[in-house]
Tab-separated table of C-alpha atoms and ligand atoms in Angstrom:
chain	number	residue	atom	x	y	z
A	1	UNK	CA	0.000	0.000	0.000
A	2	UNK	CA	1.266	3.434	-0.746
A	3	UNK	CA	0.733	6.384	2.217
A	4	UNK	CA	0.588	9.926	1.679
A	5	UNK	CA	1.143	11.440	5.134
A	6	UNK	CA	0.583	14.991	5.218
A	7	UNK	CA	2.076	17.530	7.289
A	8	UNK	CA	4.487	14.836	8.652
A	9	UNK	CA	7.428	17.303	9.055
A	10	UNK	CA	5.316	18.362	12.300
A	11	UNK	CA	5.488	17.064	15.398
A	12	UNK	CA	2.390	13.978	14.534
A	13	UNK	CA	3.392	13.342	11.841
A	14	UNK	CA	7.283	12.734	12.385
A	15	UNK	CA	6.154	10.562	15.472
A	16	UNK	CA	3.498	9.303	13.275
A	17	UNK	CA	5.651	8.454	9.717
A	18	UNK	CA	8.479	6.638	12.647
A	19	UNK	CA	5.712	4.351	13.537
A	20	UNK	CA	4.721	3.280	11.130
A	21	UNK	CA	8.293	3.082	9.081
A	22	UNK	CA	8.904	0.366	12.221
A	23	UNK	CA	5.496	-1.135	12.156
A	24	UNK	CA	4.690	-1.499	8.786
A	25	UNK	CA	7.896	-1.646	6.732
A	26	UNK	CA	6.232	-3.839	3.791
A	27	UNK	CA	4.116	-0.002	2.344
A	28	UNK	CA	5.716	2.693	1.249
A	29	UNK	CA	5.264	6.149	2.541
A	30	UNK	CA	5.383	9.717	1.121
A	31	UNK	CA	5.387	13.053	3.599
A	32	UNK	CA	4.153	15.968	1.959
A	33	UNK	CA	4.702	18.648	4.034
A	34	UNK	CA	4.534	22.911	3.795
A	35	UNK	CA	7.779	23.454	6.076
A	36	UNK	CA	5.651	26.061	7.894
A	37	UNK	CA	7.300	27.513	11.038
A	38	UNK	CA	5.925	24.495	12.815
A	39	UNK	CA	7.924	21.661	10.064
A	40	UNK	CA	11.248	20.904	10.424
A	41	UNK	CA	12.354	18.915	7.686
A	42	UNK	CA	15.432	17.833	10.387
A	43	UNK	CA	13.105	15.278	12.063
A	44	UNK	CA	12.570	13.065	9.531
A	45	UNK	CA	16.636	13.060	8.687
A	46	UNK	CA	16.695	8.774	9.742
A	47	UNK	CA	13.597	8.335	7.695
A	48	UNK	CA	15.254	9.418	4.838
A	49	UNK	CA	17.303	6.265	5.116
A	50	UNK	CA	14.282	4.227	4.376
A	51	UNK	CA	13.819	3.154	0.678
A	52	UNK	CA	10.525	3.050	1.500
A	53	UNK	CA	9.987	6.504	2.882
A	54	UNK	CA	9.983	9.651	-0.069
A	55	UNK	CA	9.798	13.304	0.749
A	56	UNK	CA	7.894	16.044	-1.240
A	57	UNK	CA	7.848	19.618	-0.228
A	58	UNK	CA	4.770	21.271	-0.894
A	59	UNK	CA	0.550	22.736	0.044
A	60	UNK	CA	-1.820	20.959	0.222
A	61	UNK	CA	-3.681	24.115	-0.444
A	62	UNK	CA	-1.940	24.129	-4.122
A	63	UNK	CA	-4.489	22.059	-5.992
A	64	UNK	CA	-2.701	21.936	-9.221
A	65	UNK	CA	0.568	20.380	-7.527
A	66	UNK	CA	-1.416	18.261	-5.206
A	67	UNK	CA	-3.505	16.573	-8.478
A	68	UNK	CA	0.019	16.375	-10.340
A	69	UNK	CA	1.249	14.426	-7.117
A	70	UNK	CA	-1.813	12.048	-6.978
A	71	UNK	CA	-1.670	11.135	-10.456
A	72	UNK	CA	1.864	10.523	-10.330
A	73	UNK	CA	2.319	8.388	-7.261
A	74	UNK	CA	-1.550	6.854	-7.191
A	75	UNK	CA	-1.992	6.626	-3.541
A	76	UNK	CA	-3.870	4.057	-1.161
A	77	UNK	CA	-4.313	5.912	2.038
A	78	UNK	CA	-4.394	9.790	3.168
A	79	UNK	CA	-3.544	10.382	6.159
A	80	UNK	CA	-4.191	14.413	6.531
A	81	UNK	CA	-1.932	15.562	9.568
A	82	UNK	CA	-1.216	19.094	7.824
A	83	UNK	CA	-2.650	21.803	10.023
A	84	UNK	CA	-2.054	25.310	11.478
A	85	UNK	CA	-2.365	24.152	14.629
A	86	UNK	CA	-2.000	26.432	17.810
A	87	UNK	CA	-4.576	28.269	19.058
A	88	UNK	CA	-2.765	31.170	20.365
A	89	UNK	CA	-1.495	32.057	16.819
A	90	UNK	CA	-5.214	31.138	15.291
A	91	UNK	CA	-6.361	34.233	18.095
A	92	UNK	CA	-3.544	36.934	16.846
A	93	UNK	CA	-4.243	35.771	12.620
A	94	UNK	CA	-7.306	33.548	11.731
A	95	UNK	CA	-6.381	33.620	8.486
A	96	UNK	CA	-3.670	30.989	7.315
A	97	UNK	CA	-6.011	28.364	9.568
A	98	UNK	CA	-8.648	28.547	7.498
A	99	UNK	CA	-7.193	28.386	4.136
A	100	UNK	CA	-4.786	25.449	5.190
A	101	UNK	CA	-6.977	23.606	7.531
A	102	UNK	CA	-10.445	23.991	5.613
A	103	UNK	CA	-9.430	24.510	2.120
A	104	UNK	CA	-6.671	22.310	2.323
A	105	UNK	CA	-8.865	19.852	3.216
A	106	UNK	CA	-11.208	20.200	0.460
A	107	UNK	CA	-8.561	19.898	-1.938
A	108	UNK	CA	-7.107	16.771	-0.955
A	109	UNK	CA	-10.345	15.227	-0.671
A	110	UNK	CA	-10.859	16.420	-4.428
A	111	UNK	CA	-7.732	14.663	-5.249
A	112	UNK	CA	-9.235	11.203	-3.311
A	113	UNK	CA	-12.294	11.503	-5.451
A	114	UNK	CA	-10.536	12.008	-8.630
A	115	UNK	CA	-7.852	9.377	-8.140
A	116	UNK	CA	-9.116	7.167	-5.915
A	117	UNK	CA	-8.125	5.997	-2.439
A	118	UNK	CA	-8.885	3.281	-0.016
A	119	UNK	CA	-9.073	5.485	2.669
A	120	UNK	CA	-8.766	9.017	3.772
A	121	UNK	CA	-8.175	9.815	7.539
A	122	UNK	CA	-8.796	13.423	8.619
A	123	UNK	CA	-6.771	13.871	12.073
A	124	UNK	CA	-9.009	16.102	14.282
A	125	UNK	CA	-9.176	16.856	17.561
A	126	UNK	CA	-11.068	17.090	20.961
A	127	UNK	CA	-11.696	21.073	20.821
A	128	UNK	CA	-14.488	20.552	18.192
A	129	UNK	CA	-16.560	19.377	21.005
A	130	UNK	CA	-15.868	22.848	23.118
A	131	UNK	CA	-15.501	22.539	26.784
A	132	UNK	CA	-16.698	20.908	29.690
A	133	UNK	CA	-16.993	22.453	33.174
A	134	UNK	CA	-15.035	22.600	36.220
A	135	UNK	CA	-17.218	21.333	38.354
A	136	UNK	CA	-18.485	17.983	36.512
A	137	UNK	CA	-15.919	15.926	36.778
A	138	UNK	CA	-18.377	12.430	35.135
A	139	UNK	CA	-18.514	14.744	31.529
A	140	UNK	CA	-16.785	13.454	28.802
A	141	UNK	CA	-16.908	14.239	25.521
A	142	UNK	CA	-18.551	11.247	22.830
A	143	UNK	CA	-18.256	11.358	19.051
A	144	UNK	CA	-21.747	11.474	19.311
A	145	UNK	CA	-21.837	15.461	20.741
A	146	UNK	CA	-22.329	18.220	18.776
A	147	UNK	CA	-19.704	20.473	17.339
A	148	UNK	CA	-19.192	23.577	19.212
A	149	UNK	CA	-15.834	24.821	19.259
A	150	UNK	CA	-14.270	28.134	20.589
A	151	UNK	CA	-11.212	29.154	18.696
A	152	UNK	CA	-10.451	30.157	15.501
A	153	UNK	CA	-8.326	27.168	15.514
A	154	UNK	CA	-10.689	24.329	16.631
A	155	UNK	CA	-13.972	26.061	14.452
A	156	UNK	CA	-11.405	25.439	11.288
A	157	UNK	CA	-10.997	21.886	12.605
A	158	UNK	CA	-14.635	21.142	13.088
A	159	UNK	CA	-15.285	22.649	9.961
A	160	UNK	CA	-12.832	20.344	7.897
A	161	UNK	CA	-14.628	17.476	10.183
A	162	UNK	CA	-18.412	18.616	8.428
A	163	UNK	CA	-16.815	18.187	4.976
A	164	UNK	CA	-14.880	15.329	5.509
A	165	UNK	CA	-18.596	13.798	6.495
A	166	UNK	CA	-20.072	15.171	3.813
A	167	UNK	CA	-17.511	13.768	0.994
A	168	UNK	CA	-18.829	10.388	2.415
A	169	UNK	CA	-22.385	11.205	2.137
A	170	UNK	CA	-22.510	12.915	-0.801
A	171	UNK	CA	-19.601	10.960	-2.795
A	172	UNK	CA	-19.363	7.734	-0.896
A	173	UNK	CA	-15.665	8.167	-0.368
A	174	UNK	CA	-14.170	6.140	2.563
A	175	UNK	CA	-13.137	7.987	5.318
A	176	UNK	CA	-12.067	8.562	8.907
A	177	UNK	CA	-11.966	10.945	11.578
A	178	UNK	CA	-10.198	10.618	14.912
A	179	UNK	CA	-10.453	13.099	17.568
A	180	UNK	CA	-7.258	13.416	19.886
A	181	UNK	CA	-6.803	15.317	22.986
A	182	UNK	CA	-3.562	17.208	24.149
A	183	UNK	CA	-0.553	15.141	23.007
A	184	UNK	CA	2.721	15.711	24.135
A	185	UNK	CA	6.384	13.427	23.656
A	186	UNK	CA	9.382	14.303	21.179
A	187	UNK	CA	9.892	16.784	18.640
A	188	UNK	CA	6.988	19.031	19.965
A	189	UNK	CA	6.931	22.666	18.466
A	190	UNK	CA	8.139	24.737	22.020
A	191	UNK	CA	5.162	26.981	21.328
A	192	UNK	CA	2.537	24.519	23.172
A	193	UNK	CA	3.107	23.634	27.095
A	194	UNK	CA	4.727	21.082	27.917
A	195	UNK	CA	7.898	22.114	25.750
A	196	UNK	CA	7.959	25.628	26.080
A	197	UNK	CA	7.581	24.467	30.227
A	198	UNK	CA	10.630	22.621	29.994
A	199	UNK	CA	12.831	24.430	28.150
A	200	UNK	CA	11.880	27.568	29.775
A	201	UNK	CA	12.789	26.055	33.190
A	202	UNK	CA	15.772	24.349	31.878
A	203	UNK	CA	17.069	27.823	30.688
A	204	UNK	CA	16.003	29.493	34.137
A	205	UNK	CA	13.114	31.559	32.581
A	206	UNK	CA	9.619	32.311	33.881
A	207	UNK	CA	7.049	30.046	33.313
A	208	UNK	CA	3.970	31.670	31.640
A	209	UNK	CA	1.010	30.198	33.373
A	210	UNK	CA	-2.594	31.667	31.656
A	211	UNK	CA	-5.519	32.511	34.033
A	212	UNK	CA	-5.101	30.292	37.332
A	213	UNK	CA	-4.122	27.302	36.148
A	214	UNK	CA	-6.853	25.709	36.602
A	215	UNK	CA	-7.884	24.692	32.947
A	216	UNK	CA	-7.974	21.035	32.810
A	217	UNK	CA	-6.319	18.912	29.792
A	218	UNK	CA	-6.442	14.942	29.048
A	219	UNK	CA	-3.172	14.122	28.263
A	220	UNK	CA	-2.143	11.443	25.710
A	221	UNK	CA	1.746	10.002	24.862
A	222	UNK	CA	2.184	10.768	21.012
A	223	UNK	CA	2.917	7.051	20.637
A	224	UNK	CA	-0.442	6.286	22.080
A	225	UNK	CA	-1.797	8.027	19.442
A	226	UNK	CA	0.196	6.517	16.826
A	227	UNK	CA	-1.247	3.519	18.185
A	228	UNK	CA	-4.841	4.386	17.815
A	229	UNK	CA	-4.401	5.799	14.174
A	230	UNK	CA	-2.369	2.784	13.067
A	231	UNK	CA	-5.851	0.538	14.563
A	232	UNK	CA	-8.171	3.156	12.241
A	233	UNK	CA	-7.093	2.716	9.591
A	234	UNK	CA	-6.784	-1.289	9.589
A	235	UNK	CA	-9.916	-1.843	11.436
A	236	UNK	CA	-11.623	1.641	11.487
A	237	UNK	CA	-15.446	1.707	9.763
A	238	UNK	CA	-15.841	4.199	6.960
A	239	UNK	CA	-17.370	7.268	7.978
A	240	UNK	CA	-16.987	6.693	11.580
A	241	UNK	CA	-15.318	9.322	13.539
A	242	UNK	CA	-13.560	7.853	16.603
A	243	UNK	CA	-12.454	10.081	20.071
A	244	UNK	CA	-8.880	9.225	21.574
A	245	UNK	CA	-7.544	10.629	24.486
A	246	UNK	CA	-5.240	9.679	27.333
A	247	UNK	CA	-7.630	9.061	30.667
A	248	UNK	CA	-5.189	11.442	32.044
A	249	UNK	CA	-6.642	15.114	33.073
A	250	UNK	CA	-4.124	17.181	34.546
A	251	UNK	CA	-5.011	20.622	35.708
A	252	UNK	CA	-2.681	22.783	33.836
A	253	UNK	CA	-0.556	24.083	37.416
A	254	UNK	CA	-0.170	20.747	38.365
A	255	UNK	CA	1.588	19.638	34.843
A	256	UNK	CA	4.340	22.881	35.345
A	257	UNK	CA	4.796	21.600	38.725
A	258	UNK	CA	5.301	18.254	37.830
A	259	UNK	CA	7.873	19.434	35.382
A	260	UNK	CA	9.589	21.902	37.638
A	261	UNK	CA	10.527	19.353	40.426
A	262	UNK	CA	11.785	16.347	37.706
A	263	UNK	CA	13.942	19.318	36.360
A	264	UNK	CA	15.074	19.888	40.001
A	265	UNK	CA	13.937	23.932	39.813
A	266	UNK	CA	11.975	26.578	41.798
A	267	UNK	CA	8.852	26.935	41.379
A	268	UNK	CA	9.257	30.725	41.748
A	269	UNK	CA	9.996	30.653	38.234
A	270	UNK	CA	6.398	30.003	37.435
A	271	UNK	CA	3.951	33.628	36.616
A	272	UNK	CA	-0.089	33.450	36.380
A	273	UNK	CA	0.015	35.853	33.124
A	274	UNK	CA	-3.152	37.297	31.624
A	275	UNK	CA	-5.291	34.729	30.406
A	276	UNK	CA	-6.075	33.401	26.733
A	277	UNK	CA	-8.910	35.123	25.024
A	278	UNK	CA	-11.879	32.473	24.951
A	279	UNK	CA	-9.717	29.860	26.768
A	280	UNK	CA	-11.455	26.594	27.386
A	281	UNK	CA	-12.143	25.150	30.880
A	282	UNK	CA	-11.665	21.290	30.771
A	283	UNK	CA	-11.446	18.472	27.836
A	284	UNK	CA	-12.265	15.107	28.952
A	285	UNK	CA	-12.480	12.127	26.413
A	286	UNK	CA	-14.990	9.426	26.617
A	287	UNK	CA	-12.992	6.529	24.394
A	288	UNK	CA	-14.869	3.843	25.042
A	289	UNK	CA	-15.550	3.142	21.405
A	290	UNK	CA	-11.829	2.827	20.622
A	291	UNK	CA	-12.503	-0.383	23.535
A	292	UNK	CA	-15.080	-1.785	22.069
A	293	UNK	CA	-13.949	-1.825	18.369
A	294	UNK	CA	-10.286	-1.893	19.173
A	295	UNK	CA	-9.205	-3.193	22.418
A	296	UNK	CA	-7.511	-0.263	22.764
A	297	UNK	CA	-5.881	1.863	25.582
A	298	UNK	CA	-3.168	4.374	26.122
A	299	UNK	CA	-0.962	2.925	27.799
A	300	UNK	CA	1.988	5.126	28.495
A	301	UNK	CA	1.227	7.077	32.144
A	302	UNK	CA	1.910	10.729	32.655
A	303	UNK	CA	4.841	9.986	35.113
A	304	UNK	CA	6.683	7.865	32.514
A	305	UNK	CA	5.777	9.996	29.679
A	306	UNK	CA	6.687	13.051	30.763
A	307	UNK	CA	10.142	11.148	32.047
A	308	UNK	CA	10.815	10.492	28.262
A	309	UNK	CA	9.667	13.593	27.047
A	310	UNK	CA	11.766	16.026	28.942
A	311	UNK	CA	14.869	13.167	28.736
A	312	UNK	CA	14.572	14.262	25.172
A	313	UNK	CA	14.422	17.642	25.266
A	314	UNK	CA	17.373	17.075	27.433
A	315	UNK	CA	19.079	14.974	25.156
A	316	UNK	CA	18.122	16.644	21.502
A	317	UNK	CA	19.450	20.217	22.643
A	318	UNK	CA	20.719	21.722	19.410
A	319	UNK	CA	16.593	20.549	18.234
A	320	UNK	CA	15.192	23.376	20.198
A	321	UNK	CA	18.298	25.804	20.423
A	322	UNK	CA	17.719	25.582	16.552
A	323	UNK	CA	14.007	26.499	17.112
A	324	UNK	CA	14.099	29.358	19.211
A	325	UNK	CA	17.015	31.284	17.848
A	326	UNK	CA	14.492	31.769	14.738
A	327	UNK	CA	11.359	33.601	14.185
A	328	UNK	CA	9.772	31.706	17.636
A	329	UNK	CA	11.604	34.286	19.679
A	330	UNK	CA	9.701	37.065	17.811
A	331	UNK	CA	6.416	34.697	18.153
A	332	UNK	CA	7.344	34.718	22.047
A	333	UNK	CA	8.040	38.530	22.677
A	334	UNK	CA	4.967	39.480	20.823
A	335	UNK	CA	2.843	36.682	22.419
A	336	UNK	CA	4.021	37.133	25.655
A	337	UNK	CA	5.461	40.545	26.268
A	338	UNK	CA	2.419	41.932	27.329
A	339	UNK	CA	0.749	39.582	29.493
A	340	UNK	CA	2.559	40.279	32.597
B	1	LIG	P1	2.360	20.807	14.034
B	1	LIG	O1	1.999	22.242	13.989
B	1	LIG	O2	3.510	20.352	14.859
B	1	LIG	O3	2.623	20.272	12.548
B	1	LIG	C1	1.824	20.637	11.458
B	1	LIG	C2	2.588	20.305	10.173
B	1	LIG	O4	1.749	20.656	9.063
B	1	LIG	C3	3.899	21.080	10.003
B	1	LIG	O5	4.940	20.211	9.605
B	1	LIG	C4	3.580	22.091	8.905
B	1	LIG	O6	4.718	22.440	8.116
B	1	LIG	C5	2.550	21.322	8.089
B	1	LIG	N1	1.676	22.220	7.302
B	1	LIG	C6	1.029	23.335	7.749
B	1	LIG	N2	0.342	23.901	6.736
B	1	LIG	C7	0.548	23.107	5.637
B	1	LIG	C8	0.095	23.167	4.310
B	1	LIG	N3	-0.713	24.164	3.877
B	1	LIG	N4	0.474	22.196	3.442
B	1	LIG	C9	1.299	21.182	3.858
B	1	LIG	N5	1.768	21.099	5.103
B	1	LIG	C10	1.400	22.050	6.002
B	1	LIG	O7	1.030	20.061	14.466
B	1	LIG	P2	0.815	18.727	15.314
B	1	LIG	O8	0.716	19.069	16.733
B	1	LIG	O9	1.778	17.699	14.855
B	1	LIG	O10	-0.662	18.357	14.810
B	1	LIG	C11	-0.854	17.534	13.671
B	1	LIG	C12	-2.341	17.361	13.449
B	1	LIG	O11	-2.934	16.779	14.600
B	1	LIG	C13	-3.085	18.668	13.218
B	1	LIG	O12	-4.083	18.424	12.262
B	1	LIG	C14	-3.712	18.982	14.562
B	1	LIG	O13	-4.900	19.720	14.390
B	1	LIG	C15	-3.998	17.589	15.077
B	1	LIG	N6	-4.038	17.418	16.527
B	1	LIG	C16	-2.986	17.839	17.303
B	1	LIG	C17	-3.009	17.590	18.675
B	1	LIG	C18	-1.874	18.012	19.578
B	1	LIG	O14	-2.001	17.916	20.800
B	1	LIG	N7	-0.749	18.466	19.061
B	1	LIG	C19	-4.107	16.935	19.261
B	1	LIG	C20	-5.172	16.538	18.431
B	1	LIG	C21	-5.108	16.776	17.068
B	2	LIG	O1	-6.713	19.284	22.699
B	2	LIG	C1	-6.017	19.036	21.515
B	2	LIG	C2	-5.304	20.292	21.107
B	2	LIG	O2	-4.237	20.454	22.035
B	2	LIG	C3	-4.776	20.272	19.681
B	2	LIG	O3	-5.858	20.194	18.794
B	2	LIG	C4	-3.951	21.530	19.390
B	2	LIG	O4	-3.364	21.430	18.107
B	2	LIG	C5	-2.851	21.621	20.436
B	2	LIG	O5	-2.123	22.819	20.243
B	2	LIG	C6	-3.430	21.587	21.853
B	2	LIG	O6	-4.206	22.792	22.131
B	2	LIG	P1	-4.154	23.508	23.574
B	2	LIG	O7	-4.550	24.909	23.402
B	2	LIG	O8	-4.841	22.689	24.597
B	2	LIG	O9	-2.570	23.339	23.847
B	2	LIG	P2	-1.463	24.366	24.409
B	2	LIG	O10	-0.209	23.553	24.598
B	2	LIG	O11	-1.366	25.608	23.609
B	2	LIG	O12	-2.041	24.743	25.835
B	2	LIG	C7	-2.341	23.746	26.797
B	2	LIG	C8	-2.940	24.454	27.999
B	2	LIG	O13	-1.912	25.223	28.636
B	2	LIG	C9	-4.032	25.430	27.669
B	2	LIG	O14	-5.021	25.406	28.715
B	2	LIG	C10	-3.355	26.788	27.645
B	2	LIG	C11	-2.250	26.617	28.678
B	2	LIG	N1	-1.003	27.373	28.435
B	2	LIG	C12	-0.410	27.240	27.222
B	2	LIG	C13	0.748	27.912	26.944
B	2	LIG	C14	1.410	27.791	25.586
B	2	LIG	C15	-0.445	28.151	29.429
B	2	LIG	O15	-0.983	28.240	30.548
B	2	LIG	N2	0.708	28.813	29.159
B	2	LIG	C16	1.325	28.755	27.945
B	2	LIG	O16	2.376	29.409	27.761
């Protein structure tokens, strides 16, 4: 089977396209990726070394060169993991998430009608549900929930979800949709928490905390969701959409903390900033379907997780330095300058 794995220069996808190169050496697999800010065509250096592995630089958004690339290579399976995909940049410029994560969308679902694929899997995520409250812990969210989301970010998500849907109603093609809560693990862009946490307190600076800290994530190991992708798309029913998350809700406070005492530092590093516009309270998956259909679990648990995570981050230094001598220090200053 051929793959087309999009946006796999990102932090996913590289986890994702490693997986998978392990897993399932007899297909062959082709990354096409933007090299936004967020790609870093660096992590997938070792997968280069696989015959099996090809990568193309390129938009999904450019449907001329994304038709030219279907008809060339004739693909099995899409897996779409090319997305703007922070919410604090969707806030400050809307924009570039709608064209890439709607539009983009649409046209590589075009290209599945035209040429033809087995399946396409859209890669979604648990803030097209919203939030939950504080105060009711026995909420979860079920695929069965409507779409509500809050961000400019997770309304251009839910959207592509509503089309992805509707190419299988209207057009019969066979897709997917998983919904995944808060992943963390290597190769992580150090814009979202859990990186910017630790290299911030490895590098003695103050940890940016929005609000109170009280906003509660579910946390999942990236490999987890590897995992659960790699059972979709064997097993998966066409035009199901299936929730994954980590049974693991951390209150955001208590994840910095965590991090600060492995790392061996003060928690007088850590500042309650102004809080993000529209920020949502809780996300809790309900993944009992996965169960059922799947047998399957996370099973890597915070503690070890984050163990491996910021061993990484300790050991894959010149990664991040890379990173955040770049345009992410003008991202951070303009972000974060005026929130204390
Ligand atoms: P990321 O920002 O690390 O990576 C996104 C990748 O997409 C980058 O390599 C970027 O260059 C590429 N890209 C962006 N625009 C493109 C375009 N127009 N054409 C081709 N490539 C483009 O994101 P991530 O955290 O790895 O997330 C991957 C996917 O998983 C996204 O769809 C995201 O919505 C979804 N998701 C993420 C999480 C999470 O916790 N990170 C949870 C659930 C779902
Ligand atoms: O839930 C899945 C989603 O998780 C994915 O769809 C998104 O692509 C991914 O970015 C992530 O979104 P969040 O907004 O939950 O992740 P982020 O790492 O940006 O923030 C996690 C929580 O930590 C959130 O409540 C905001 C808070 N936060 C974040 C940053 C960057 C802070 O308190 N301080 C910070 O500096």
């Amino acid at each position: 089977m051929k793959y087309l794995i999009t946006g796999g220069a990102g932090f996913i996808g590289t986890n994702f396209i490693y997986y998978m190169l392990e897993k399932h050496p007899e297909n062959e697999y082709v990354c096409l990726d933007k090299l936004t800010y967020a790609g870093n065509l660096a992590n997938l250096k070792k997968a280069m070394e696989y015959k099996n592995f090809q990568f193309v630089k390129g938009d999904i958004t450019d449907r001329e060169f994304v038709f030219n690339l279907f008809e060339q290579e004739k693909f099995d399976v899409v897996v779409n993991l090319a997305a703007e995909s922070h919410v604090d940049r969707s806030i400050e410029n809307p924009g570039p998430f709608l064209t890439t994560n709607v539009l983009g969308t649409q046209v590589l679902l075009d290209a599945c009608r035209k040429y033809g694929v087995v399946r396409f899997h859209q890669i979604s995520t648990d803030e097209v549900y919203g939030d939950l409250p504080l105060d009711r812990p026995e909420l979860k969210f079920k695929e069965s929930d409507p779409l509500k989301p809050s961000s400019p970010y997770s309304a251009s998500k839910a959207s592509a979800d509503l089309l992805v849907l509707a190419y299988h109603r209207t057009y019969g093609l066979p897709v997917t949709i998983s919904r995944c809560s808060n992943n963390y693990g290597p190769y992580q862009f150090p814009e979202k928490l859990i990186p910017l946490m630790i290299i911030n307190a490895m590098n003695e600076k103050e940890l940016p905390v929005y609000g109170t800290g009280q906003n509660v994530r579910d946390w999942i190991y990236v490999t987890d969701h590897c995992e659960a992708i790699e059972l979709i798309l064997e097993k998966g029913r066409v035009g199901e959409v299936y929730n994954i998350g980590g049974n693991c809700e951390k209150r955001n406070i208590d994840v910095v903390k965590m991090i600060v005492q492995k790392l061996g530092k003060s928690e007088e590093l850590i500042r309650f900033v102004k809080d993000r516009p529209g920020h949502d309270l809780r996300y809790a998956m309900d993944i009992s379907k996965m169960k059922e259909e799947f047998g399957w679990e996370p099973k890597v648990g915070f503690e070890e997780g984050i163990e491996r995570t910021i061993e990484w981050y300790k050991a894959n230094k010149e990664w991040w330095k890379e990173i955040i001598n770049g345009e992410y220090m003008e991202y951070y200053n303009r972000t974060y300058g005026h929130m204390y």
